[in-house]
Amino acid sequence: MTFEEAQKELEEIVRRLETGEAPLDEALKLWERGEELYRFCRERLEAAEGRIEELASRVQDTKATNPEKP
Amino acid sequence: MKAEAIEYGDRRVYSVGAFNRGVASWLARLPTVWVEGEVTELRRQERWASVFFTLKDPADGACLGVSMPRGRFDALRLELADGDRVHVYGRPELYEARGEFRLRALSLERFGLGDHLAALERLKQKLAAEGLFAAERKRPLPFLPRRIGLVTGNDAAAKRDVLTSIQTRFPPAHVLVAETYVQGPRAAGAVIETLRALCGEPEIDVIVVARGGGSFEDLLPFSDERLVRAVADCAVPIVTAVGHEQDTPLCDLAADARASTPSVAARLVVPDLAELLQRLDRHRQGLERGTRRALERERQRLDRTHERLGRAPRLLVERGRSRLEQAAGRLKALSPRGTLERGYAIVRAGDEIVRSSRAVEPGQGVDVELAEGGFGARVEDVK
């Protein structure tokens, strides 16, 4: 599941709960699922640590083996 | 032509003239081509058969000597000045007397900014006709890219601006930076190569091509047909952030999205973390509120049911009583009393109710029952 899918499902659950169309049993199930999705999203955002990498070698290598034509 | 050499033992040695002739004949086999550059050091004299100038590459300063027959040059009436951009049609040759390599020009055209723009416009029309810039070709950008490819020059400012904007907006972003040439004749090929390399990397969900502002010529590689096609064909969605707002290199039109500044590029490729967290928390509150409301609603319903349950016995008694009264009424209507009330009488002879005059005889005694009381009577006459 992607973050976006999880967020979308969470939004839909909140909407259903707020319109009050769900009976209690279902409401409780929705709430559980919503909490799960919330935790999933939070973890996604908090687990990731920013990273900057350099892709230098490969392009440089290709250049080296491909000398410019005169 | 084969250059003649002198043998000194096992060493073959050429005279300068023979060497130059050899190289010249080899050069003469090369084709006639167009070369673009800026005119400098133009030298023309009435007594010379040729006009000489140096053609300079404005991107990297590379130089090339050019000679052109004076008659042909004069006939063009170009009135060239230093710095004029020209296209020269010619062939490489070696000036044998001095061993100097140069371009022998057969034709020459001024190629100014206007010509550049016209050529770009033609290319733009051609690519547009192919549908390369069509809106339906544009792909949606990922909401939360796993990794972001960044194609940039080693120009510190442009790279830093994009990285800072991305990291400020979304600190957990993963960026794979690929530095390459973004200026000069090698730029288009180098950027294409870099795009290809980035596409081969795992988890790259979007690529930003960033280059700071520059002159019209500086940005020309980003209108190179090969690069524009590579951008359109790239397997990964591309955001271009090339030059300033007013510059529109053709690669911008082929890209999936165009950013006028580095911070716009960041807005396009990553979500705002703070906003995302706020939204998540809002959803969580919504979850709790919604669930509490569902519980509350259910509790109220239970209360109402319970109340109705309490009212049930009284209702039952009441219902029973009214049914009883109804039955009593019907019973009353059916009993002889009701009939007597309406003025009828019951006549009995002994224990038998008299229903026919044939059951009595004159002089016989009968009992008459009325609604109120009764009396004895004697039959006078039978009809």
Coordinates of C-alpha atoms in Angstrom, one line a residue:
Chain A
M1 CA 0.0 0.0 0.0
T2 CA 1.4 3.4 -0.9
F3 CA 1.1 6.4 1.4
E4 CA -1.3 8.0 -0.9
E5 CA -3.6 5.0 -1.0
A6 CA -3.5 4.8 2.8
Q7 CA -4.3 8.5 3.1
K8 CA -7.2 8.2 0.7
E9 CA -8.7 5.3 2.5
L10 CA -8.3 7.1 5.8
E11 CA -10.1 10.1 4.4
E12 CA -13.0 7.9 3.2
I13 CA -13.3 6.3 6.6
V14 CA -13.5 9.6 8.3
R15 CA -16.1 10.8 5.9
R16 CA -18.2 7.7 6.5
L17 CA -17.9 8.0 10.2
E18 CA -18.8 11.6 10.1
T19 CA -21.9 11.2 8.0
G20 CA -23.1 8.7 10.6
E21 CA -24.2 6.2 8.0
A22 CA -22.3 3.3 9.6
P23 CA -24.0 1.2 12.3
L24 CA -22.0 0.7 15.5
D25 CA -20.3 -2.6 14.7
E26 CA -19.1 -1.2 11.4
A27 CA -18.2 2.1 13.0
L28 CA -15.9 0.3 15.4
K29 CA -14.3 -1.7 12.6
L30 CA -13.8 1.5 10.6
W31 CA -12.2 3.2 13.6
E32 CA -9.8 0.3 14.1
R33 CA -8.9 0.4 10.4
G34 CA -8.6 4.2 10.5
E35 CA -6.2 4.0 13.4
E36 CA -4.1 1.4 11.6
L37 CA -4.0 3.6 8.5
Y38 CA -3.1 6.7 10.6
R39 CA -0.2 4.8 12.2
F40 CA 1.0 3.5 8.8
C41 CA 1.1 7.1 7.4
R42 CA 2.8 8.5 10.4
E43 CA 5.4 5.8 10.4
R44 CA 6.0 6.4 6.7
L45 CA 6.7 10.0 7.3
E46 CA 8.7 9.6 10.5
A47 CA 10.8 6.5 9.6
A48 CA 12.3 8.1 6.4
E49 CA 15.4 10.1 6.9
G50 CA 16.3 12.6 4.3
R51 CA 19.2 11.6 2.1
I52 CA 21.2 13.2 -0.7
E53 CA 23.3 11.0 -2.8
E54 CA 25.5 11.7 -5.8
L55 CA 25.3 9.8 -9.1
A56 CA 28.7 10.8 -10.4
S57 CA 30.6 7.8 -11.2
R58 CA 28.5 6.2 -13.9
V59 CA 28.1 9.3 -16.1
Q60 CA 31.7 10.2 -15.6
D61 CA 32.8 6.7 -16.6
T62 CA 30.8 6.8 -19.8
K63 CA 32.4 10.1 -20.6
A64 CA 35.9 8.7 -20.0
T65 CA 35.4 5.8 -22.4
N66 CA 33.8 8.1 -25.0
P67 CA 36.4 10.7 -25.9
E68 CA 35.1 13.7 -27.7
K69 CA 35.5 13.6 -31.5
P70 CA 37.6 16.4 -33.0
Chain B
M1 CA 48.6 10.6 -53.1
K2 CA 51.4 8.6 -51.4
A3 CA 54.0 10.7 -49.7
E4 CA 57.6 9.7 -50.6
A5 CA 59.9 8.9 -47.8
I6 CA 63.7 8.5 -47.5
E7 CA 65.0 5.3 -46.0
Y8 CA 67.7 5.7 -43.3
G9 CA 68.3 2.1 -42.5
D10 CA 65.0 0.8 -41.1
R11 CA 63.7 4.3 -40.4
R12 CA 61.3 6.0 -42.9
V13 CA 61.7 9.7 -42.9
Y14 CA 59.5 12.3 -44.6
S15 CA 60.4 15.8 -45.7
V16 CA 58.3 18.6 -44.2
G17 CA 56.7 19.2 -47.6
A18 CA 56.0 15.5 -48.2
F19 CA 54.5 15.2 -44.7
N20 CA 52.3 18.3 -45.3
R21 CA 51.2 17.1 -48.7
G22 CA 50.3 13.7 -47.2
V23 CA 48.2 15.2 -44.4
A24 CA 46.6 17.7 -46.9
S25 CA 45.6 14.9 -49.2
W26 CA 44.1 13.0 -46.3
L27 CA 42.2 16.0 -45.1
A28 CA 40.9 16.6 -48.6
R29 CA 38.9 13.4 -48.4
L30 CA 36.8 14.8 -45.5
P31 CA 33.3 16.0 -46.5
T32 CA 32.0 19.6 -46.8
V33 CA 30.1 20.7 -43.7
W34 CA 28.4 23.6 -42.0
V35 CA 30.2 25.1 -39.0
E36 CA 28.7 27.7 -36.6
G37 CA 30.7 30.2 -34.7
E38 CA 31.5 33.9 -34.0
V39 CA 33.7 35.8 -36.4
T40 CA 36.9 37.3 -34.9
E41 CA 40.1 38.7 -36.3
L42 CA 38.7 39.3 -39.8
R43 CA 41.6 40.2 -42.2
R44 CA 40.9 41.4 -45.7
Q45 CA 43.3 43.1 -48.1
E46 CA 42.9 44.0 -51.8
R47 CA 46.1 42.3 -52.8
W48 CA 45.2 39.0 -51.1
A49 CA 43.4 36.3 -53.0
S50 CA 41.6 35.2 -49.8
V51 CA 40.0 36.7 -46.8
F52 CA 41.0 35.3 -43.4
F53 CA 39.2 35.2 -40.1
T54 CA 39.0 33.1 -37.0
L55 CA 35.8 31.3 -36.1
K56 CA 35.3 31.1 -32.3
D57 CA 33.0 28.8 -30.4
P58 CA 31.2 31.1 -27.9
A59 CA 30.5 28.2 -25.5
D60 CA 34.1 27.0 -24.9
G61 CA 36.3 29.4 -26.8
A62 CA 37.6 26.8 -29.3
C63 CA 39.0 28.5 -32.4
L64 CA 39.2 27.6 -36.1
G65 CA 41.0 29.5 -38.8
V66 CA 38.9 30.1 -41.9
S67 CA 39.9 31.3 -45.4
M68 CA 37.6 32.2 -48.2
P69 CA 38.2 33.4 -51.7
R70 CA 38.0 37.2 -51.6
G71 CA 35.8 37.5 -54.7
R72 CA 33.3 35.2 -53.2
F73 CA 33.4 36.9 -49.8
D74 CA 33.0 40.4 -51.3
A75 CA 30.0 39.2 -53.4
L76 CA 28.1 38.4 -50.2
R77 CA 28.3 42.1 -49.0
L78 CA 27.9 40.9 -45.5
E79 CA 29.9 43.6 -43.8
L80 CA 30.8 41.3 -41.0
A81 CA 32.0 42.7 -37.7
D82 CA 33.8 40.9 -34.8
G83 CA 31.4 38.8 -32.7
D84 CA 28.9 38.3 -35.6
R85 CA 27.4 34.8 -35.5
V86 CA 27.9 32.9 -38.8
H87 CA 27.3 29.6 -40.4
V88 CA 30.3 28.6 -42.7
Y89 CA 30.0 26.0 -45.3
G90 CA 33.4 24.5 -46.1
R91 CA 36.0 21.8 -46.0
P92 CA 39.0 21.3 -43.8
E93 CA 42.3 21.9 -45.6
L94 CA 45.9 22.2 -44.8
Y95 CA 47.8 25.3 -45.9
E96 CA 50.8 23.3 -47.0
A97 CA 53.4 26.1 -47.0
R98 CA 52.9 26.7 -43.3
G99 CA 51.4 23.4 -42.1
E100 CA 48.4 25.2 -40.9
F101 CA 45.0 23.6 -40.6
R102 CA 42.0 25.7 -41.5
L103 CA 38.5 25.6 -42.9
R104 CA 38.2 26.5 -46.5
A105 CA 35.0 28.3 -46.8
L106 CA 32.8 28.0 -49.9
S107 CA 29.8 29.9 -48.5
L108 CA 29.0 32.0 -45.5
E109 CA 25.7 33.1 -43.9
R110 CA 25.1 35.4 -41.1
F111 CA 23.2 33.6 -38.3
G112 CA 22.0 36.0 -35.7
L113 CA 19.6 35.9 -32.8
G114 CA 16.6 36.2 -35.2
D115 CA 17.8 33.2 -37.2
H116 CA 18.2 31.2 -34.0
L117 CA 14.7 32.1 -33.0
A118 CA 13.3 31.3 -36.4
A119 CA 15.1 27.9 -36.3
L120 CA 13.7 27.2 -32.8
E121 CA 10.2 28.2 -33.9
R122 CA 10.4 25.8 -36.9
L123 CA 11.6 23.0 -34.6
K124 CA 8.8 23.9 -32.1
Q125 CA 6.2 23.7 -34.8
K126 CA 7.5 20.4 -36.1
L127 CA 7.6 18.8 -32.6
A128 CA 4.2 20.2 -31.8
A129 CA 2.8 18.7 -35.0
E130 CA 4.2 15.3 -33.8
G131 CA 2.2 15.8 -30.6
L132 CA 5.3 15.9 -28.4
F133 CA 3.9 18.7 -26.3
A134 CA 0.3 17.5 -26.2
A135 CA -1.5 17.8 -22.8
E136 CA -2.6 14.1 -22.9
R137 CA 1.1 13.0 -23.0
K138 CA 1.7 14.7 -19.6
R139 CA 1.9 12.2 -16.8
P140 CA 0.8 12.9 -13.2
L141 CA 3.7 13.4 -10.8
P142 CA 3.9 11.0 -7.9
F143 CA 2.5 12.2 -4.6
L144 CA 5.3 10.9 -2.5
P145 CA 8.3 9.9 -4.6
R146 CA 10.5 7.2 -3.2
R147 CA 13.6 8.8 -4.7
I148 CA 14.0 12.0 -6.7
G149 CA 16.5 12.3 -9.5
L150 CA 18.1 15.7 -9.9
V151 CA 19.9 16.6 -13.1
T152 CA 22.0 19.7 -12.6
G153 CA 25.2 21.4 -13.5
N154 CA 28.1 21.7 -11.1
D155 CA 26.8 25.3 -10.7
A156 CA 26.4 25.4 -7.0
A157 CA 23.5 27.9 -6.8
A158 CA 21.0 26.0 -8.9
K159 CA 21.7 22.7 -7.3
R160 CA 21.6 24.1 -3.8
D161 CA 18.4 26.0 -4.4
V162 CA 16.5 22.9 -5.6
L163 CA 17.9 20.7 -2.8
T164 CA 17.2 23.3 -0.1
S165 CA 13.6 23.8 -1.4
I166 CA 13.0 20.1 -1.4
Q167 CA 14.5 19.5 2.0
T168 CA 12.7 22.4 3.6
R169 CA 9.3 21.3 2.3
F170 CA 9.9 17.6 2.9
P171 CA 12.9 16.7 5.1
P172 CA 12.6 12.9 4.6
A173 CA 13.1 13.3 0.8
H174 CA 15.7 11.0 -0.9
V175 CA 17.4 12.8 -3.7
L176 CA 19.9 11.3 -6.2
V177 CA 21.9 14.2 -7.7
A178 CA 23.5 13.7 -11.1
E179 CA 25.8 16.4 -12.1
T180 CA 26.5 16.9 -15.8
Y181 CA 27.2 19.5 -18.4
V182 CA 24.3 22.0 -18.7
Q183 CA 26.1 24.4 -21.0
G184 CA 27.9 24.3 -24.3
P185 CA 27.9 21.9 -27.2
R186 CA 28.2 18.8 -25.0
A187 CA 25.3 19.7 -22.7
A188 CA 22.4 18.2 -24.7
G189 CA 24.2 14.8 -25.1
A190 CA 25.3 14.8 -21.5
V191 CA 21.9 15.6 -20.1
I192 CA 20.3 12.8 -22.3
E193 CA 23.0 10.4 -21.0
T194 CA 22.3 11.5 -17.4
L195 CA 18.6 11.0 -17.8
R196 CA 19.2 7.6 -19.1
A197 CA 21.5 6.8 -16.2
L198 CA 18.9 8.1 -13.6
C199 CA 16.1 6.0 -15.2
G200 CA 18.3 2.9 -14.7
E201 CA 18.5 3.6 -11.0
P202 CA 16.0 1.9 -8.7
E203 CA 13.0 3.7 -7.1
I204 CA 13.4 6.9 -9.1
D205 CA 9.8 8.1 -9.3
V206 CA 10.4 11.6 -10.7
I207 CA 13.3 13.6 -12.2
V208 CA 14.0 17.3 -11.9
V209 CA 16.1 18.9 -14.6
A210 CA 17.5 22.1 -13.1
R211 CA 19.6 24.8 -14.5
G212 CA 20.0 28.4 -13.4
G213 CA 19.4 31.4 -15.6
G214 CA 21.7 32.2 -18.5
S215 CA 21.9 33.9 -21.9
F216 CA 19.8 32.7 -24.8
E217 CA 22.7 30.7 -26.1
D218 CA 23.4 29.2 -22.7
L219 CA 20.0 27.7 -22.6
L220 CA 20.0 26.5 -26.2
P221 CA 21.0 22.9 -25.4
F222 CA 17.6 22.7 -23.6
S223 CA 15.9 23.3 -26.9
D224 CA 18.1 20.7 -28.7
E225 CA 15.8 18.3 -30.6
R226 CA 17.5 15.2 -29.2
L227 CA 17.1 16.4 -25.7
V228 CA 13.5 17.5 -26.2
R229 CA 12.7 14.1 -27.6
A230 CA 14.6 12.4 -24.7
V231 CA 12.5 14.4 -22.2
A232 CA 9.3 13.4 -23.9
D233 CA 10.3 9.8 -24.1
C234 CA 11.8 9.5 -20.6
A235 CA 10.3 6.5 -18.7
V236 CA 10.1 8.6 -15.5
P237 CA 8.0 11.8 -15.2
I238 CA 10.2 14.9 -15.6
V239 CA 9.9 18.4 -14.1
T240 CA 12.0 21.0 -15.8
A241 CA 13.3 24.1 -13.9
V242 CA 15.5 25.7 -16.6
G243 CA 16.4 29.4 -16.7
H244 CA 14.0 32.0 -15.5
E245 CA 10.3 32.6 -15.8
Q246 CA 10.5 34.2 -19.2
D247 CA 12.7 31.5 -20.8
T248 CA 10.8 28.7 -22.5
P249 CA 13.3 26.2 -23.8
L250 CA 11.5 23.5 -25.8
C251 CA 12.3 20.8 -23.2
D252 CA 9.9 22.7 -20.9
L253 CA 7.1 22.0 -23.4
A254 CA 7.9 18.3 -23.6
A255 CA 8.3 17.9 -19.8
D256 CA 5.4 16.6 -17.7
A257 CA 5.6 19.8 -15.6
R258 CA 7.5 23.0 -15.7
A259 CA 8.7 24.9 -12.8
S260 CA 9.7 28.6 -13.1
T261 CA 11.8 28.5 -9.9
P262 CA 13.5 25.9 -7.7
S263 CA 10.9 26.3 -5.0
V264 CA 8.1 25.7 -7.5
A265 CA 10.0 22.5 -8.6
A266 CA 10.1 21.4 -5.0
R267 CA 6.3 22.1 -4.6
L268 CA 5.7 19.9 -7.6
V269 CA 7.8 16.9 -6.6
V270 CA 7.3 16.6 -2.8
P271 CA 4.4 17.3 -0.5
D272 CA 4.6 19.7 2.4
L273 CA 5.5 17.5 5.4
A274 CA 4.1 19.9 8.1
E275 CA 0.8 20.2 6.2
L276 CA 0.7 16.4 5.7
L277 CA 1.1 15.8 9.4
Q278 CA -1.5 18.3 10.3
R279 CA -3.9 16.7 7.8
L280 CA -3.2 13.3 9.3
D281 CA -3.9 14.5 12.8
R282 CA -7.1 16.2 11.6
H283 CA -8.2 12.8 10.1
R284 CA -7.4 11.1 13.4
Q285 CA -9.6 13.6 15.3
G286 CA -12.3 13.0 12.7
L287 CA -11.9 9.2 13.4
E288 CA -12.4 9.7 17.1
R289 CA -15.2 12.2 16.8
G290 CA -17.0 10.0 14.3
T291 CA -16.6 6.9 16.4
R292 CA -17.7 8.7 19.6
R293 CA -20.7 10.0 17.7
A294 CA -21.7 6.5 16.5
L295 CA -21.4 5.2 20.1
E296 CA -23.5 8.1 21.4
R297 CA -26.1 7.6 18.8
E298 CA -26.3 3.9 19.6
R299 CA -26.6 4.6 23.3
Q300 CA -29.5 7.0 22.8
R301 CA -31.2 4.4 20.7
L302 CA -30.8 1.9 23.4
D303 CA -32.2 4.3 26.0
R304 CA -35.3 4.9 23.8
T305 CA -35.8 1.2 23.4
H306 CA -35.5 0.7 27.1
E307 CA -38.0 3.4 27.8
R308 CA -40.5 1.8 25.5
L309 CA -39.9 -1.5 27.1
G310 CA -40.9 0.1 30.5
R311 CA -44.1 1.4 29.0
A312 CA -45.1 -2.0 27.6
P313 CA -47.1 -3.6 30.5
R314 CA -49.3 -0.6 31.1
L315 CA -50.0 -0.5 27.4
L316 CA -51.0 -4.2 27.5
V317 CA -53.4 -3.7 30.4
E318 CA -55.0 -0.7 28.7
R319 CA -55.3 -2.5 25.5
G320 CA -56.9 -5.5 27.3
R321 CA -59.4 -3.2 29.0
S322 CA -60.5 -1.5 25.9
R323 CA -60.9 -4.8 24.2
L324 CA -63.0 -6.0 27.1
E325 CA -65.3 -3.0 26.9
Q326 CA -65.7 -3.5 23.3
A327 CA -66.7 -7.1 23.9
A328 CA -69.1 -6.1 26.6
G329 CA -70.8 -3.6 24.3
R330 CA -71.2 -6.2 21.7
L331 CA -72.6 -8.6 24.2
K332 CA -75.1 -6.1 25.4
A333 CA -76.3 -5.4 21.9
L334 CA -76.9 -9.1 21.3
S335 CA -78.8 -9.7 24.7
P336 CA -82.6 -9.7 24.7
R337 CA -82.5 -6.9 27.2
G338 CA -81.5 -4.5 24.4
T339 CA -84.4 -5.6 22.4
L340 CA -86.8 -5.2 25.3
E341 CA -85.5 -1.7 25.8
R342 CA -86.6 -0.8 22.3
G343 CA -90.2 -1.7 23.3
Y344 CA -90.5 -5.4 22.5
A345 CA -92.0 -7.8 25.0
I346 CA -91.5 -11.5 25.6
V347 CA -94.6 -13.6 26.0
R348 CA -94.4 -16.9 27.9
A349 CA -96.9 -19.7 28.2
G350 CA -95.7 -21.7 31.1
D351 CA -91.9 -22.1 30.4
E352 CA -92.3 -21.8 26.7
I353 CA -91.7 -18.5 24.8
V354 CA -94.8 -17.9 22.6
R355 CA -93.6 -17.4 19.0
S356 CA -96.9 -18.3 17.3
S357 CA -100.5 -17.6 18.0
R358 CA -101.1 -21.2 17.4
A359 CA -99.3 -22.0 20.7
V360 CA -102.1 -20.4 22.8
E361 CA -105.8 -20.8 23.2
P362 CA -108.4 -18.2 24.3
G363 CA -108.8 -18.0 28.0
Q364 CA -105.2 -19.3 28.6
G365 CA -103.0 -17.3 31.0
V366 CA -99.6 -16.0 29.8
D367 CA -96.7 -14.1 31.4
V368 CA -95.5 -10.9 29.6
E369 CA -92.0 -9.7 30.3
L370 CA -91.1 -6.1 29.5
A371 CA -87.9 -4.1 29.8
E372 CA -89.0 -3.0 33.2
G373 CA -91.0 -5.6 35.1
G374 CA -93.8 -7.8 33.7
F375 CA -97.4 -8.8 34.2
G376 CA -99.8 -11.8 33.8
A377 CA -102.5 -11.7 31.1
R378 CA -105.2 -13.8 29.6
V379 CA -105.7 -14.6 25.9
E380 CA -108.9 -13.1 24.7
D381 CA -108.9 -14.1 21.2
V382 CA -106.5 -16.0 18.8
K383 CA -106.0 -14.6 15.3

